[in-house]
mmCIF file of C-alpha atoms in Angstrom:
data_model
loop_
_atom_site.group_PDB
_atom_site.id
_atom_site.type_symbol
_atom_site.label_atom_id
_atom_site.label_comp_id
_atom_site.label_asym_id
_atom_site.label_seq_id
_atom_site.Cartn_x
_atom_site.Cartn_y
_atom_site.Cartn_z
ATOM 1 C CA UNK A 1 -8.497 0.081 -9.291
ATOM 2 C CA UNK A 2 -9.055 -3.648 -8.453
ATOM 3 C CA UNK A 3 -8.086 -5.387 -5.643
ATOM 4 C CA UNK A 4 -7.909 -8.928 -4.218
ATOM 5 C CA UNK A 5 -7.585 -10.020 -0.791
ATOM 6 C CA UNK A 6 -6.378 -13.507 0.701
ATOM 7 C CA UNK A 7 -7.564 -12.982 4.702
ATOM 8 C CA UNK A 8 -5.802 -16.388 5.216
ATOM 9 C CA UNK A 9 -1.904 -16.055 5.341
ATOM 10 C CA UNK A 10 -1.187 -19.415 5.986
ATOM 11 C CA UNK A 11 -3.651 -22.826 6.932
ATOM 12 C CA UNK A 12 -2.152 -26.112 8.318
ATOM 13 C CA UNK A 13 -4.457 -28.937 7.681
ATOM 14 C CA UNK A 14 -4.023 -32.197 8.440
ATOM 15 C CA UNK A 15 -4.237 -34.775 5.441
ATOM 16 C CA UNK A 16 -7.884 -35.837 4.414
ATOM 17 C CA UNK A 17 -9.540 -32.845 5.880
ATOM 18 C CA UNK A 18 -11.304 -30.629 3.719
ATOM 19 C CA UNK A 19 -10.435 -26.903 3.254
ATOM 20 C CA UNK A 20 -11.183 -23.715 2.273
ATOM 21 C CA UNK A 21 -9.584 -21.072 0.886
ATOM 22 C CA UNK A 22 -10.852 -17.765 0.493
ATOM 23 C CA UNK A 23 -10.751 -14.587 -2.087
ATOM 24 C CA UNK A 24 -12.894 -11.136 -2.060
ATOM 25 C CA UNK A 25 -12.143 -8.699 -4.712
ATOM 26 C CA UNK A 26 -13.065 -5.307 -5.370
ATOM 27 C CA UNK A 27 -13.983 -3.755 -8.482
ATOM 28 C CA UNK A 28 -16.323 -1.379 -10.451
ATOM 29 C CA UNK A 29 -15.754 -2.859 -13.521
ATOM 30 C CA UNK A 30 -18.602 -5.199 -14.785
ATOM 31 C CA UNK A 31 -16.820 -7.271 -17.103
ATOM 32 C CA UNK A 32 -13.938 -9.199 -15.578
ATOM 33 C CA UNK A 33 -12.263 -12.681 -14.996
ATOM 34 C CA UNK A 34 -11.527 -14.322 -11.795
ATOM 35 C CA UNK A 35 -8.286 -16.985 -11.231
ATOM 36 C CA UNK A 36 -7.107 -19.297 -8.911
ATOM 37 C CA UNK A 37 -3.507 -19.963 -9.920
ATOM 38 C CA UNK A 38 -1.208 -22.539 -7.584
ATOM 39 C CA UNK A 39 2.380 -22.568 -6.521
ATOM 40 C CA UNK A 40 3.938 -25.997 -5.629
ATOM 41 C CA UNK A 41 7.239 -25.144 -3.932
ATOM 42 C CA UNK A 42 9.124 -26.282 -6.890
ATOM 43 C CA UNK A 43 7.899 -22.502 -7.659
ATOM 44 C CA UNK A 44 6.194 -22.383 -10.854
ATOM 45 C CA UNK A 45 3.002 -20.941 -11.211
ATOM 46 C CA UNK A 46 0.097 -23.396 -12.143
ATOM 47 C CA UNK A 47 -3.163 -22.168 -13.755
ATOM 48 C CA UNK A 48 -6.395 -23.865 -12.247
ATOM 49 C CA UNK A 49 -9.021 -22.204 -12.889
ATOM 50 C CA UNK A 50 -10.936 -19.170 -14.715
ATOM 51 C CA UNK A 51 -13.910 -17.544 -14.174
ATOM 52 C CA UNK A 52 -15.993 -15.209 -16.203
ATOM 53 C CA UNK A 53 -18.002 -12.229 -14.026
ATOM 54 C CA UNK A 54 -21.168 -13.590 -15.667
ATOM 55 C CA UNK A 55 -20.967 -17.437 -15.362
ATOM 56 C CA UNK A 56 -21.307 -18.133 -11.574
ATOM 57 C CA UNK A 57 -21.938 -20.889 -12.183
ATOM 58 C CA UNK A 58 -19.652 -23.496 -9.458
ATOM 59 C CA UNK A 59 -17.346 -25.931 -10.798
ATOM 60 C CA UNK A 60 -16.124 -28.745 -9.768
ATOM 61 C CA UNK A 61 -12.780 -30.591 -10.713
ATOM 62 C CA UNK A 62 -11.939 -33.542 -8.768
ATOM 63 C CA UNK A 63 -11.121 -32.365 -5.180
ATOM 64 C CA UNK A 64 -11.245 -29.275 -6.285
ATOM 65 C CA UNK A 65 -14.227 -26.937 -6.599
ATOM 66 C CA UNK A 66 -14.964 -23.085 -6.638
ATOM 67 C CA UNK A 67 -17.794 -20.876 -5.015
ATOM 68 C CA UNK A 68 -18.067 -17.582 -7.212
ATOM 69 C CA UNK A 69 -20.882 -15.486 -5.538
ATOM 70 C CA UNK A 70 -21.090 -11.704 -6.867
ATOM 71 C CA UNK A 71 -23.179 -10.500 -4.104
ATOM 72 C CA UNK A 72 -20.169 -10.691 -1.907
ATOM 73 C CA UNK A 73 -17.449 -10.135 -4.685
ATOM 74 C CA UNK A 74 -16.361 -14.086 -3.494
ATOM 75 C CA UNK A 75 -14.377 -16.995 -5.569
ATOM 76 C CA UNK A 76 -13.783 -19.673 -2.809
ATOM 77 C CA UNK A 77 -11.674 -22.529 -3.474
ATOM 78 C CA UNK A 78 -12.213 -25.585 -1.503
ATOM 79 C CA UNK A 79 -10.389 -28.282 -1.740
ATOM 80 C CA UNK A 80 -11.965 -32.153 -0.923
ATOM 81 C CA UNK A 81 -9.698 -35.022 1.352
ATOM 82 C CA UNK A 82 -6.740 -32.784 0.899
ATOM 83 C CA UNK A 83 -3.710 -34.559 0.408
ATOM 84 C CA UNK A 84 0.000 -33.816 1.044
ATOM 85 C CA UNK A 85 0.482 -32.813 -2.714
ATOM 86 C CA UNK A 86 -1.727 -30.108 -2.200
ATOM 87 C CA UNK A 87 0.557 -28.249 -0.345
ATOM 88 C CA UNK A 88 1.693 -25.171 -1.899
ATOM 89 C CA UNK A 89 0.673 -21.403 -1.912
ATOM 90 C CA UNK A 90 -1.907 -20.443 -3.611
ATOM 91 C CA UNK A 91 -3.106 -17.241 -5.274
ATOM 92 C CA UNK A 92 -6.391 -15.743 -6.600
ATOM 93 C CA UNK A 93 -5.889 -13.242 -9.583
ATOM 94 C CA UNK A 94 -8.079 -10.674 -11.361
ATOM 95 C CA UNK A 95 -8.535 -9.465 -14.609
ATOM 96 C CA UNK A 96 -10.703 -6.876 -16.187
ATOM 97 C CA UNK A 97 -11.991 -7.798 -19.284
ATOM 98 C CA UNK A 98 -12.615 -4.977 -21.403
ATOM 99 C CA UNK A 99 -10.206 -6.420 -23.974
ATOM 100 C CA UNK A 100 -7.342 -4.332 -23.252
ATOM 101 C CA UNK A 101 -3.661 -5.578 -22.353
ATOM 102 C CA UNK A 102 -4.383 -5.555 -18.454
ATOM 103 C CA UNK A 103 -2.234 -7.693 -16.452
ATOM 104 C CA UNK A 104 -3.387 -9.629 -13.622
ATOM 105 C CA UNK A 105 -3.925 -8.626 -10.066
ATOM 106 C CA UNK A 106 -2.929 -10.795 -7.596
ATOM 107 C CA UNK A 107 -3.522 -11.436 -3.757
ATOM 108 C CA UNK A 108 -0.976 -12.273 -1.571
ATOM 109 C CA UNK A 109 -1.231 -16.053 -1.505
ATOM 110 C CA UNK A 110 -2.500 -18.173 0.899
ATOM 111 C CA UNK A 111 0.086 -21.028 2.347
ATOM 112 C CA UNK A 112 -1.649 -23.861 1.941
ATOM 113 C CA UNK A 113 -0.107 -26.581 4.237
ATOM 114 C CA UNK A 114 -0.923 -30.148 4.182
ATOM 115 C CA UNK A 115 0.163 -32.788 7.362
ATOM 116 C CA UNK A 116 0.526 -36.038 6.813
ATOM 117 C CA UNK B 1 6.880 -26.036 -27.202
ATOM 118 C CA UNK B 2 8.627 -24.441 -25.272
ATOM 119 C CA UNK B 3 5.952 -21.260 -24.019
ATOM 120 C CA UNK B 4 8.117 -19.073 -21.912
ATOM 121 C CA UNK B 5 11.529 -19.305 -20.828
ATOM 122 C CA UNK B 6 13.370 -16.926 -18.907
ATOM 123 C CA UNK B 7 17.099 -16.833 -18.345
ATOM 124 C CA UNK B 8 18.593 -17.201 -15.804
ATOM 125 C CA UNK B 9 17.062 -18.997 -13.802
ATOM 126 C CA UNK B 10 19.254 -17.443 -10.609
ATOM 127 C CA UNK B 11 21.735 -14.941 -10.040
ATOM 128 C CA UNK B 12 23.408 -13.035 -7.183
ATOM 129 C CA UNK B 13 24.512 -9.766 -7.825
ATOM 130 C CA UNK B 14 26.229 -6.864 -5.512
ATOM 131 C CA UNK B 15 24.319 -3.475 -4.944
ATOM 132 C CA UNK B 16 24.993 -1.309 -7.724
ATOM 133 C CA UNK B 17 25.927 -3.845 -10.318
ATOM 134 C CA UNK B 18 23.588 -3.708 -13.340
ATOM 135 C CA UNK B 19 21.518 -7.257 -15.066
ATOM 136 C CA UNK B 20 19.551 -7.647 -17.686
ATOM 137 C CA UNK B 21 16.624 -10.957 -17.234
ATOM 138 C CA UNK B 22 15.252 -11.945 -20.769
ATOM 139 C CA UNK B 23 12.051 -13.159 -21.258
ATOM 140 C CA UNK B 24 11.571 -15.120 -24.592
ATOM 141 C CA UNK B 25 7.823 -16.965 -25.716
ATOM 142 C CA UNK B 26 7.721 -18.683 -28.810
ATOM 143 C CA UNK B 27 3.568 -18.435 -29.095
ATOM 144 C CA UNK B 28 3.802 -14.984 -31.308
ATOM 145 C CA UNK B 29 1.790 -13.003 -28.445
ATOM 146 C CA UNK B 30 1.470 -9.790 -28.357
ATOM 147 C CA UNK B 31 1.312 -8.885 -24.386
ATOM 148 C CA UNK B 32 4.166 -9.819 -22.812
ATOM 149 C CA UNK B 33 4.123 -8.921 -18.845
ATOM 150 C CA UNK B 34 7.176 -8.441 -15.928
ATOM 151 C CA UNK B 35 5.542 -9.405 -12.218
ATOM 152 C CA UNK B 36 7.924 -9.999 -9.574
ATOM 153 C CA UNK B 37 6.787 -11.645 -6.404
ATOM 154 C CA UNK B 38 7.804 -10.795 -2.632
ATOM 155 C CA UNK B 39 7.143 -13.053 0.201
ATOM 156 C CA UNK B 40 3.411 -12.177 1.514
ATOM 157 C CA UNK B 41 3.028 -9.890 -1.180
ATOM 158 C CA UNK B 42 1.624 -12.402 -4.088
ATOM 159 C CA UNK B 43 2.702 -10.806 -7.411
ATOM 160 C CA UNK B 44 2.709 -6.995 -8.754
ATOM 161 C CA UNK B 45 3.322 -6.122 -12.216
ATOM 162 C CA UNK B 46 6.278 -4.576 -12.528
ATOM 163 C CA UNK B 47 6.319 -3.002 -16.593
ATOM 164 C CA UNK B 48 4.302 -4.677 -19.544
ATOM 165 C CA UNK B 49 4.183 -4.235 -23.667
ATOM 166 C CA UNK B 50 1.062 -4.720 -25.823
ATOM 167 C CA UNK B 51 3.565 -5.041 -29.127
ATOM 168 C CA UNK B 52 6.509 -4.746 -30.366
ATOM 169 C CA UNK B 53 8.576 -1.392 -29.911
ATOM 170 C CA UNK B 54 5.636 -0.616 -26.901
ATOM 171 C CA UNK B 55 6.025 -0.642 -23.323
ATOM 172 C CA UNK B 56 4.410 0.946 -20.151
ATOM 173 C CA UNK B 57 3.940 1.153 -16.652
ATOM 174 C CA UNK B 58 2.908 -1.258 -14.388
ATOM 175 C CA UNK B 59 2.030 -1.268 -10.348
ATOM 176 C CA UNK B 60 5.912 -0.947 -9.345
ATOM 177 C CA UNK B 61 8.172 0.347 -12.408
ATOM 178 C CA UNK B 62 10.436 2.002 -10.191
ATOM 179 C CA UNK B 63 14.283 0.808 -10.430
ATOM 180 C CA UNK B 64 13.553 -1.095 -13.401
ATOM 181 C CA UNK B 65 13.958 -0.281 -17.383
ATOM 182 C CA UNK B 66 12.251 -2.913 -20.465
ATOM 183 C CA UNK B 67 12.642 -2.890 -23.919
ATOM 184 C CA UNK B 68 10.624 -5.362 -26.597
ATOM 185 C CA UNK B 69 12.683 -4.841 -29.534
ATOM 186 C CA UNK B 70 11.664 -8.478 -30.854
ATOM 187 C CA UNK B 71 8.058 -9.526 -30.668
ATOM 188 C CA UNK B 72 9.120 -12.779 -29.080
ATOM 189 C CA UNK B 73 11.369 -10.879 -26.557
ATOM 190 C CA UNK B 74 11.278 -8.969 -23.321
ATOM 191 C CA UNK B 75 13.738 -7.205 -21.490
ATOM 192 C CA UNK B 76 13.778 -6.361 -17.960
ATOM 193 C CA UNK B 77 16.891 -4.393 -16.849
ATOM 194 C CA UNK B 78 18.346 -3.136 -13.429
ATOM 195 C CA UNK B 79 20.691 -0.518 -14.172
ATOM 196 C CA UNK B 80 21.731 0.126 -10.318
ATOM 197 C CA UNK B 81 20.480 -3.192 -8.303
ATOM 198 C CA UNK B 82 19.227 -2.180 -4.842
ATOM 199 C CA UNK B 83 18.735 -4.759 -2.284
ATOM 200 C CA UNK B 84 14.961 -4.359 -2.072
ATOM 201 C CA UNK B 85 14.752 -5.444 -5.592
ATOM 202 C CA UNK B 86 15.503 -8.981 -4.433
ATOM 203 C CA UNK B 87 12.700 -10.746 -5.484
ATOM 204 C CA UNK B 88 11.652 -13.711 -7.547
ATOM 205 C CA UNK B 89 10.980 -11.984 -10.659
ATOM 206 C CA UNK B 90 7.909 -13.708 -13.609
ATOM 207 C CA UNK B 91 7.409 -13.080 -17.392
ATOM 208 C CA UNK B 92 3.963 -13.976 -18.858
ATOM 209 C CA UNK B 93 2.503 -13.304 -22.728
ATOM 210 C CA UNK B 94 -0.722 -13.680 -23.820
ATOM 211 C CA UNK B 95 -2.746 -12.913 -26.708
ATOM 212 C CA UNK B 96 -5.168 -9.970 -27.547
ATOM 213 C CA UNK B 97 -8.967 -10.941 -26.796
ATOM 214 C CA UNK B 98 -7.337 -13.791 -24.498
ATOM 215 C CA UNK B 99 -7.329 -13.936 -21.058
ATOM 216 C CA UNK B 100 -4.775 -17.025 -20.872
ATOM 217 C CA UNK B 101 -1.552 -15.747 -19.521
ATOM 218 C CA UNK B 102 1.570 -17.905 -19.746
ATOM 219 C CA UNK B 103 3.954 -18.080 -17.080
ATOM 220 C CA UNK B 104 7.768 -18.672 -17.189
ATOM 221 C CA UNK B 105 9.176 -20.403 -14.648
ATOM 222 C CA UNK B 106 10.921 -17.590 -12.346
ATOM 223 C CA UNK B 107 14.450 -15.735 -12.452
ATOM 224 C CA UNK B 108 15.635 -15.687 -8.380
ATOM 225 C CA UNK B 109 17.348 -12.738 -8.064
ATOM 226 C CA UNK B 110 19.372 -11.944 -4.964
ATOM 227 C CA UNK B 111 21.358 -8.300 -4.201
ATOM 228 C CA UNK B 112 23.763 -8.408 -1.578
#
């Protein structure tokens, strides 16, 4: 079975800093997707990002941009001159792609906090 | 649209008492999904349903019952609420071949 771990429980940046979140997973399938999903404390989940296990490619969206390395089963999220609306928790997700009905496995969430 | 909706949106209930959350999506998916989420614990998948009349197991089924009678409808049921099953509590539906899941917005449950 897959698995996804969030190291960081909780980081407390202060506003304009830049910051990195990180996710390992574990997996011997060779066909899956990667996610970073985000949850403002309003509570909803937001999607951000998706990741094929081929494309590893980086991307970059804004302030936002993701390191997917296979070699060490890695999909870091960094986050440019963080601001106070980035606060929130955030969660990185797997999914194996073998076109089945799978449902997504989560890590715990990291608590992202932002100072002003 | 409206995607997914879940009602409610919060509710209290007393060990033992019984609830039923509904999930409704109005995209004609097929998957539909129950997660609930626990403080430090991100989000396990509770029970799930590839169609119609179908459901199965997910990571932590136990406690809980579901039924998909409707295609655009999931049911997640408590018959005997334990406080450990106070949780925030997420539907999501997708379709086959896609890897998109949509989210609801939450049901906060609370046993006291």
């Amino acid at each position: 079975a897959q698995k996804v771990t969030q190291a960081q429980t909780e980081i407390s940046v202060v506003e304009k800093e830049d910051v990195t979140l990180d996710c390992v997973y574990e997996t011997r399938d060779t066909t899956y997707y990667l996610f970073w999903y985000k949850q403002p404390p309003s509570g909803e989940l937001v999607f951000l990002i998706r990741r094929n296990s081929f494309d590893e490619q980086n991307e970059i969206s804004g302030r936002y941009s993701w390191n997917f390395q296979k070699s060490t089963s890695s999909f870091n999220f960094t986050i440019t001159a963080s601001q106070v609306v980035d606060s929130a928790v955030y969660f990185c997700a797997f999914m194996y792609s073998g076109g089945g009905a799978d449902g997504l496995t989560f890590g715990k969430g990291t608590h992202l906090i932002i100072q002003p | 649209n409206a995607g997914v909706t879940q009602t409610p949106k919060f509710r209290v209930l007393k060990t033992g008492q019984s609830m039923t959350l509904l999930c409704a999506q109005d995209m004609n998916h097929e998957y539909m999904y129950w997660y609930r989420q626990d403080p430090g614990m991100g989000l396990r998948l509770i029970h799930y349903s590839v169609g119609e009349g179908t459901t199965a197991k997910g990571e932590v089924p136990d406690g809980y019952n579901v039924s998909r009678l409707k295609k655009q409808n999931f049911l997640l049921g408590l018959e005997s609420a334990a406080p450990s099953q106070t949780s925030v509590y997420f539907c999501a539906s997708r379709k086959p071949g896609d890897t998109e899941a949509f989210f609801g917005q939450g049901t906060r449950l609370t046993v006291v």
